[in-house]
Amino acid sequence: MSPRPIPLFKVFLPPREALAGPLLDTLYGGQITEGPKAAEFEHRFGAAIGNANVLGFYCGTAALHVALLLAGVQPGDEVVSTAMTAEPTNMAIAQAGARVAWADVDPVNGNLSAEGIAAAITPATKAIMVVHYGGIPAALDAIHAVAARHGLPVIEDCAHALGARYGGKPLGSHSPFVMFSFQAIKHMTTVDGGALAVSDPALLPKGRRLRWFGIDRALPRLEAEVAEVGWKYHMNDVTAQIGLVQLDHIEPVIARHRDNGRWFDRELAGIPGIEPARWDAKAEPSYWFYTLFADDRDGLMRRLNERGIAASLIHRRNDEHPLFAAARHALPGLDAFHARVLHIPCGWWVDDEDRERIAATIREGW
Ligand SMILES: Cc1ncc(COP(=O)(O)O)c(C=O)c1O
């Protein structure tokens, strides 16, 4: 009998008996689009990340787009970003009409390095987009020092990093703009959804207008004047209700990602032929997936896949896409990362037996 497959990603939803009642109540409650549930979700999610200034969104990409606009990014500006991410990070920059300027990554974890960012800044730069790749926090202290030197806002893409901490604090309040995604396979899903946490509460009214056609919904509809382009990016009460129930259940889910990650850190260290990723001393990852490096990465990937263990590179380097062709330039740190990196399952669905099986397969060699 072939062994039980271990996927790289799995949707977590609260138990049916916990979700079904509140969800049906909201669905048939007369208000299904943005209303009290969306507001309650913003409030409770803000408490969870330690930042009260939260806006809910239809998806994380929408939250990133609005973050860029609130940061003052305009068509023709440059945003320093990473090519080692899911496409939405950089698509949001394109949606804002700006150009990506690739900064190089630290080859030990795939996150932008402060040195890489400093080298990519030009007079046209208006913001710095930082992704905590795979749930490993980037070196925020060093990055903020570069940003401060140039007077640039940092936008954190925390799509992979809910529950990660830096300097003892949950990600969510370290930078002027912090985005989360609640897409299906993230640590916490609302089916689709996103949030933007900002450090300056004075930006919230504009953020609310940008996510709803430029209209101030606090005013009577016939009194609201539209003076800017806005989008239909709001979170609705149905997905917010899913998020509210998720918040009651998600802590042990994220704790299991962390526990599995730390277990792999210990168990995989010292196995000849592989190295786990490394990070800043202040970072505490939330291990959306586990990142390791191997000289014969393709051989290891094949062996794991043969044994039913999903292992892959997950994302294509974004600098290969024709859309970003004009930004291409040498990125030796990314080349080094990309040549040896492999991601393996680490999430809440990986039980003790599964992780032993993964470690044993790697120990056997390939
Ligand atoms: C790194 C990263 N940024 C942004 C996003 C966009 O999030 P969403 O799908 O919620 O728009 C995703 C995932 O989809 C992602 O992996």
GROMACS .gro file of N, CA, C and O and ligand atoms in nm, residues 59-61 85-86 88-89 157 159-160 179 181 183 186 193, ligand 1:
model
   76
   59CYS      N    1  -0.946   4.073  -0.082
   59CYS     CA    2  -0.832   3.982  -0.092
   59CYS      C    3  -0.705   4.059  -0.055
   59CYS      O    4  -0.706   4.182  -0.044
   60GLY      N    5  -0.599   3.984  -0.037
   60GLY     CA    6  -0.473   4.045   0.002
   60GLY      C    7  -0.416   4.136  -0.106
   60GLY      O    8  -0.354   4.239  -0.076
   61THR      N    9  -0.435   4.098  -0.232
   61THR     CA   10  -0.381   4.179  -0.341
   61THR      C   11  -0.446   4.318  -0.339
   61THR      O   12  -0.379   4.419  -0.362
   85THR      N   13   0.864   3.566  -0.474
   85THR     CA   14   0.734   3.578  -0.408
   85THR      C   15   0.627   3.526  -0.502
   85THR      O   16   0.654   3.495  -0.619
   86ALA      N   17   0.504   3.519  -0.452
   86ALA     CA   18   0.390   3.492  -0.540
   86ALA      C   19   0.366   3.617  -0.625
   86ALA      O   20   0.391   3.729  -0.580
   88PRO      N   21   0.111   3.801  -0.694
   88PRO     CA   22   0.030   3.916  -0.650
   88PRO      C   23   0.109   4.029  -0.586
   88PRO      O   24   0.069   4.146  -0.598
   89THR      N   25   0.219   3.998  -0.517
   89THR     CA   26   0.300   4.104  -0.456
   89THR      C   27   0.335   4.208  -0.561
   89THR      O   28   0.319   4.330  -0.540
  157ASP      N   29   0.441   4.250   0.312
  157ASP     CA   30   0.349   4.149   0.260
  157ASP      C   31   0.361   4.028   0.353
  157ASP      O   32   0.457   3.952   0.347
  159ALA      N   33   0.149   3.777   0.367
  159ALA     CA   34   0.059   3.671   0.320
  159ALA      C   35   0.102   3.534   0.372
  159ALA      O   36   0.018   3.448   0.397
  160HIS      N   37   0.233   3.512   0.387
  160HIS     CA   38   0.282   3.380   0.432
  160HIS      C   39   0.308   3.377   0.582
  160HIS      O   40   0.357   3.276   0.631
  179MET      N   41   0.023   4.397   0.520
  179MET     CA   42  -0.088   4.328   0.454
  179MET      C   43  -0.093   4.180   0.493
  179MET      O   44   0.011   4.115   0.506
  181SER      N   45  -0.317   3.805   0.395
  181SER     CA   46  -0.408   3.739   0.301
  181SER      C   47  -0.481   3.626   0.371
  181SER      O   48  -0.420   3.549   0.446
  183GLN      N   49  -0.659   3.403   0.182
  183GLN     CA   50  -0.688   3.316   0.067
  183GLN      C   51  -0.692   3.170   0.116
  183GLN      O   52  -0.643   3.139   0.225
  186LYS      N   53  -0.390   2.981   0.302
  186LYS     CA   54  -0.305   3.052   0.397
  186LYS      C   55  -0.329   2.997   0.539
  186LYS      O   56  -0.421   2.919   0.561
  193GLY      N   57  -0.987   3.677   0.117
  193GLY     CA   58  -0.996   3.794   0.203
  193GLY      C   59  -0.857   3.850   0.228
  193GLY      O   60  -0.756   3.786   0.196
  367LIG     C1   61   0.328   3.648  -0.104
  367LIG     C2   62   0.186   3.673  -0.140
  367LIG     N1   63   0.143   3.800  -0.152
  367LIG     C3   64   0.018   3.829  -0.183
  367LIG     C4   65  -0.075   3.730  -0.203
  367LIG     C5   66  -0.213   3.773  -0.244
  367LIG     O1   67  -0.311   3.737  -0.159
  367LIG     P1   68  -0.461   3.716  -0.212
  367LIG     O2   69  -0.465   3.586  -0.284
  367LIG     O3   70  -0.540   3.717  -0.087
  367LIG     O4   71  -0.493   3.830  -0.300
  367LIG     C6   72  -0.037   3.596  -0.192
  367LIG     C7   73  -0.128   3.481  -0.209
  367LIG     O5   74  -0.216   3.463  -0.277
  367LIG     C8   75   0.098   3.566  -0.160
  367LIG     O6   76   0.141   3.440  -0.150
   0.00000   0.00000   0.00000
